[in-house]
mmCIF file of C-alpha atoms in Angstrom:
data_model
loop_
_atom_site.group_PDB
_atom_site.id
_atom_site.type_symbol
_atom_site.label_atom_id
_atom_site.label_comp_id
_atom_site.label_asym_id
_atom_site.label_seq_id
_atom_site.Cartn_x
_atom_site.Cartn_y
_atom_site.Cartn_z
ATOM 1 C CA MET U 1 35.147 -22.262 83.359
ATOM 2 C CA THR U 2 35.134 -25.801 84.406
ATOM 3 C CA ASN U 3 33.155 -28.755 82.934
ATOM 4 C CA ALA U 4 30.503 -30.426 84.564
ATOM 5 C CA ALA U 5 33.296 -33.000 85.580
ATOM 6 C CA GLY U 6 34.851 -29.531 87.594
ATOM 7 C CA HIS U 7 38.024 -29.495 85.410
ATOM 8 C CA CYS U 8 38.943 -26.466 84.496
ATOM 9 C CA ILE U 9 37.832 -25.272 80.423
ATOM 10 C CA TYR U 10 39.051 -22.369 80.475
ATOM 11 C CA THR U 11 41.103 -19.124 81.927
ATOM 12 C CA SER U 12 41.303 -15.666 81.530
ATOM 13 C CA ALA U 13 45.234 -14.012 79.779
ATOM 14 C CA GLU U 14 44.741 -12.715 83.194
ATOM 15 C CA TRP U 15 45.337 -16.139 85.106
ATOM 16 C CA THR U 16 49.052 -16.691 83.473
ATOM 17 C CA ASN U 17 49.593 -13.225 83.559
ATOM 18 C CA TRP U 18 49.339 -13.798 87.439
ATOM 19 C CA THR U 19 50.462 -16.958 87.700
ATOM 20 C CA GLY U 20 52.984 -17.368 85.273
ATOM 21 C CA GLN U 21 51.080 -20.380 84.087
ATOM 22 C CA ALA U 22 50.464 -20.816 79.963
ATOM 23 C CA GLY U 23 46.318 -21.011 80.172
ATOM 24 C CA VAL U 24 46.972 -24.907 78.485
ATOM 25 C CA ASP U 25 49.344 -26.560 81.988
ATOM 26 C CA ALA U 26 45.964 -24.981 84.160
ATOM 27 C CA LEU U 27 43.474 -27.135 81.751
ATOM 28 C CA GLY U 28 42.030 -30.071 83.801
ATOM 29 C CA LYS U 29 43.782 -30.196 87.369
ATOM 30 C CA GLY U 30 46.348 -28.211 86.335
ATOM 31 C CA CYS U 31 45.710 -24.806 87.925
ATOM 32 C CA LEU U 32 46.052 -26.330 91.382
ATOM 33 C CA SER U 33 49.478 -26.422 91.131
ATOM 34 C CA LYS U 34 49.248 -22.840 91.140
ATOM 35 C CA VAL U 35 46.794 -23.383 95.158
ATOM 36 C CA HIS U 36 49.605 -23.077 98.180
ATOM 37 C CA GLN U 37 50.470 -26.157 99.619
ATOM 38 C CA ASP U 38 49.105 -25.624 102.711
ATOM 39 C CA ASP U 39 46.077 -24.393 101.071
ATOM 40 C CA GLN U 40 45.217 -27.457 98.481
ATOM 41 C CA ARG U 41 43.105 -29.797 100.711
ATOM 42 C CA ILE U 42 40.401 -26.698 101.399
ATOM 43 C CA VAL U 43 40.015 -25.620 98.099
ATOM 44 C CA GLU U 44 39.722 -29.417 96.737
ATOM 45 C CA LYS U 45 37.380 -30.604 99.125
ATOM 46 C CA ILE U 46 35.249 -27.199 98.673
ATOM 47 C CA PHE U 47 35.230 -27.163 94.887
ATOM 48 C CA CYS U 48 34.487 -31.428 94.536
ATOM 49 C CA LYS U 49 31.692 -30.207 97.063
ATOM 50 C CA ALA U 50 30.089 -27.921 95.162
ATOM 51 C CA THR U 51 30.251 -29.961 92.128
ATOM 52 C CA GLN U 52 28.752 -32.351 93.626
ATOM 53 C CA HIS U 53 26.145 -30.884 94.452
ATOM 54 C CA ALA U 54 26.274 -28.183 91.682
ATOM 55 C CA ALA U 55 26.267 -24.837 94.363
ATOM 56 C CA GLU U 56 27.147 -22.777 94.215
ATOM 57 C CA PHE U 57 30.549 -21.820 96.204
ATOM 58 C CA SER U 58 32.911 -19.217 97.480
ATOM 59 C CA ILE U 59 36.625 -20.429 98.930
ATOM 60 C CA ARG U 60 39.243 -17.407 100.358
ATOM 61 C CA TYR U 61 42.823 -19.364 99.716
ATOM 62 C CA ARG U 62 46.808 -18.357 98.534
ATOM 63 C CA LEU U 63 47.594 -17.900 95.283
ATOM 64 C CA LEU U 64 50.975 -18.754 93.840
ATOM 65 C CA LYS U 65 52.177 -15.464 92.118
ATOM 66 C CA ALA U 66 55.241 -15.835 88.433
ATOM 67 C CA ASN U 67 57.021 -15.693 91.334
ATOM 68 C CA GLY U 68 55.977 -17.992 93.285
ATOM 69 C CA ALA U 69 55.254 -16.203 96.139
ATOM 70 C CA PRO U 70 51.609 -16.851 97.794
ATOM 71 C CA GLN U 71 49.060 -13.265 98.228
ATOM 72 C CA TRP U 72 45.728 -14.065 98.866
ATOM 73 C CA VAL U 73 42.390 -14.618 96.880
ATOM 74 C CA GLY U 74 38.565 -14.627 97.538
ATOM 75 C CA ALA U 75 37.447 -16.783 94.369
ATOM 76 C CA GLY U 76 33.927 -18.582 93.411
ATOM 77 C CA GLY U 77 31.915 -19.512 90.873
ATOM 78 C CA VAL U 78 28.226 -19.831 89.823
ATOM 79 C CA PRO U 79 26.963 -23.304 88.238
ATOM 80 C CA SER U 80 26.531 -23.361 84.613
ATOM 81 C CA PHE U 81 22.504 -25.030 83.805
ATOM 82 C CA GLY U 82 21.895 -26.296 79.468
ATOM 83 C CA ILE U 83 19.605 -25.346 77.461
ATOM 84 C CA TYR U 84 17.677 -28.231 77.364
ATOM 85 C CA GLY U 85 16.746 -30.175 80.119
ATOM 86 C CA ASN U 86 18.603 -28.074 82.869
ATOM 87 C CA ALA U 87 21.773 -29.897 83.174
ATOM 88 C CA PHE U 88 25.075 -29.283 84.953
ATOM 89 C CA ILE U 89 26.899 -28.362 82.524
ATOM 90 C CA GLY U 90 29.572 -26.934 84.928
ATOM 91 C CA TYR U 91 30.970 -23.658 86.800
ATOM 92 C CA VAL U 92 31.550 -20.005 85.508
ATOM 93 C CA GLY U 93 34.206 -18.049 88.301
ATOM 94 C CA THR U 94 36.493 -15.433 89.302
ATOM 95 C CA ILE U 95 39.371 -14.416 91.771
ATOM 96 C CA THR U 96 40.441 -11.358 92.582
ATOM 97 C CA ALA U 97 43.594 -11.028 94.950
ATOM 98 C CA LEU U 98 43.436 -9.632 98.439
ATOM 99 C CA ALA U 99 45.566 -7.418 100.179
ATOM 100 C CA GLU U 100 48.495 -8.160 100.604
ATOM 101 C CA GLY U 101 49.570 -8.753 104.151
ATOM 102 C CA ALA U 102 46.005 -8.206 104.829
ATOM 103 C CA THR U 103 44.759 -11.374 106.049
ATOM 104 C CA ASP U 104 48.028 -13.079 106.098
ATOM 105 C CA THR U 105 46.564 -14.692 109.506
ATOM 106 C CA ILE U 106 43.362 -16.364 108.426
ATOM 107 C CA ALA U 107 43.498 -19.932 107.319
ATOM 108 C CA ALA U 108 42.552 -21.083 103.758
ATOM 109 C CA TYR U 109 38.041 -21.162 103.869
ATOM 110 C CA GLY U 110 35.092 -22.099 101.379
ATOM 111 C CA ASN U 111 31.677 -22.574 101.495
ATOM 112 C CA VAL U 112 28.969 -24.063 99.289
ATOM 113 C CA GLU U 113 25.326 -22.600 98.443
ATOM 114 C CA GLN U 114 26.227 -19.447 98.485
ATOM 115 C CA VAL U 115 29.008 -17.347 95.919
ATOM 116 C CA ARG U 116 30.039 -13.736 97.617
ATOM 117 C CA PRO U 117 33.348 -12.326 95.258
ATOM 118 C CA LEU U 118 35.144 -9.111 95.947
ATOM 119 C CA GLY U 119 35.709 -6.109 93.658
ATOM 120 C CA PRO U 120 37.414 -6.351 90.722
ATOM 121 C CA HIS U 121 41.770 -6.606 91.958
ATOM 122 C CA PRO U 122 43.637 -4.333 89.312
ATOM 123 C CA ALA U 123 46.014 -6.054 88.997
ATOM 124 C CA MET U 124 43.292 -8.803 88.415
ATOM 125 C CA THR U 125 40.951 -6.988 86.345
ATOM 126 C CA PRO U 126 40.013 -8.941 82.617
ATOM 127 C CA VAL U 127 40.917 -7.374 79.848
ATOM 128 C CA ASP U 128 38.965 -9.272 78.048
ATOM 129 C CA ALA U 129 35.013 -7.983 77.289
ATOM 130 C CA LEU U 130 33.456 -11.213 78.344
ATOM 131 C CA ASP U 131 35.862 -12.134 81.054
ATOM 132 C CA ARG U 132 34.411 -8.854 83.048
ATOM 133 C CA ILE U 133 30.732 -8.905 81.502
ATOM 134 C CA ALA U 134 30.692 -13.232 83.432
ATOM 135 C CA ASP U 135 32.880 -11.216 86.324
ATOM 136 C CA HIS U 136 29.945 -8.760 86.852
ATOM 137 C CA LEU U 137 27.687 -10.919 86.424
ATOM 138 C CA ILE U 138 29.093 -13.298 89.222
ATOM 139 C CA ILE U 139 28.985 -9.657 91.623
ATOM 140 C CA ALA U 140 25.720 -9.469 90.132
ATOM 141 C CA HIS U 141 23.927 -12.965 91.191
ATOM 142 C CA SER U 142 25.657 -12.599 94.583
ATOM 143 C CA LEU U 143 24.059 -8.935 94.737
ATOM 144 C CA ILE U 144 20.622 -10.587 94.234
ATOM 145 C CA GLU U 145 20.357 -13.371 95.909
ATOM 146 C CA ALA U 146 22.095 -11.364 99.236
ATOM 147 C CA GLU U 147 18.881 -8.319 98.665
ATOM 148 C CA GLY U 148 16.642 -10.989 97.953
ATOM 149 C CA CYS U 149 14.898 -10.285 94.353
ATOM 150 C CA LYS U 150 15.179 -14.040 93.679
ATOM 151 C CA ALA U 151 13.035 -13.839 90.393
ATOM 152 C CA ALA U 152 16.052 -11.997 88.587
ATOM 153 C CA LEU U 153 17.995 -15.067 89.110
ATOM 154 C CA PRO U 154 17.418 -17.530 85.643
ATOM 155 C CA ASP U 155 17.585 -14.675 83.723
ATOM 156 C CA VAL U 156 21.065 -13.655 84.500
ATOM 157 C CA ARG U 157 22.040 -17.302 85.192
ATOM 158 C CA LYS U 158 21.156 -17.398 81.202
ATOM 159 C CA ALA U 159 22.936 -13.797 81.226
ATOM 160 C CA LEU U 160 25.990 -15.825 82.056
ATOM 161 C CA PHE U 161 25.521 -19.657 80.548
ATOM 162 C CA ARG U 162 25.262 -17.191 77.075
ATOM 163 C CA VAL U 163 29.040 -15.357 78.668
ATOM 164 C CA GLY U 164 30.659 -19.248 79.167
ATOM 165 C CA GLN U 165 28.917 -19.882 75.458
ATOM 166 C CA ALA U 166 31.151 -17.389 74.387
ATOM 167 C CA LEU U 167 33.990 -18.512 75.615
ATOM 168 C CA ALA U 168 33.498 -21.967 75.120
ATOM 169 C CA SER U 169 33.350 -21.387 71.790
ATOM 170 C CA ARG U 170 36.615 -19.988 71.261
ATOM 171 C CA ILE U 171 38.579 -22.962 72.856
ATOM 172 C CA THR U 172 36.755 -24.522 70.350
ATOM 173 C CA ASP U 173 38.357 -22.173 67.306
ATOM 174 C CA GLN U 174 41.676 -21.945 68.648
ATOM 175 C CA ALA U 175 41.711 -25.935 69.083
ATOM 176 C CA ARG U 176 40.710 -26.764 65.327
ATOM 177 C CA LEU U 177 43.113 -23.306 65.017
ATOM 178 C CA ASN U 178 45.823 -25.499 66.478
#
């Protein structure tokens, strides 16, 4: 999850398991240190453009695993809007590992205005129920747009917002305990 400025405010336990980076170190822009150096510019460019327009996005790039080896991933995010005033408050996103070796010949790329999440990779499937719900809602969001049932999008976005609130309350609760 990010805030409206595009700074990471939450990562799942799977992030830490996959990258070896503690959640607290991923906050802000810290998560970018786990993006392959050759892909950082495109990731930042797509994410910055999406954030400026409060738009959906999809990115394919190499993420560094805990052992330092790069792994191609597909990432995407759906903007979340506050209930009062409908202001953009940040993103709920997902990252899925692609099959090793399957895309070694491509370069990082992305797009704004559309999220195309992939199904979960077994190594990155969230164990936390709220994280799984967020992933499935993002996939539902993408499918609804692709199939032309846009009337359902406001309800899916509200559900994503509520899941984001629940995840954010965990962050607040953890901060109070520390």
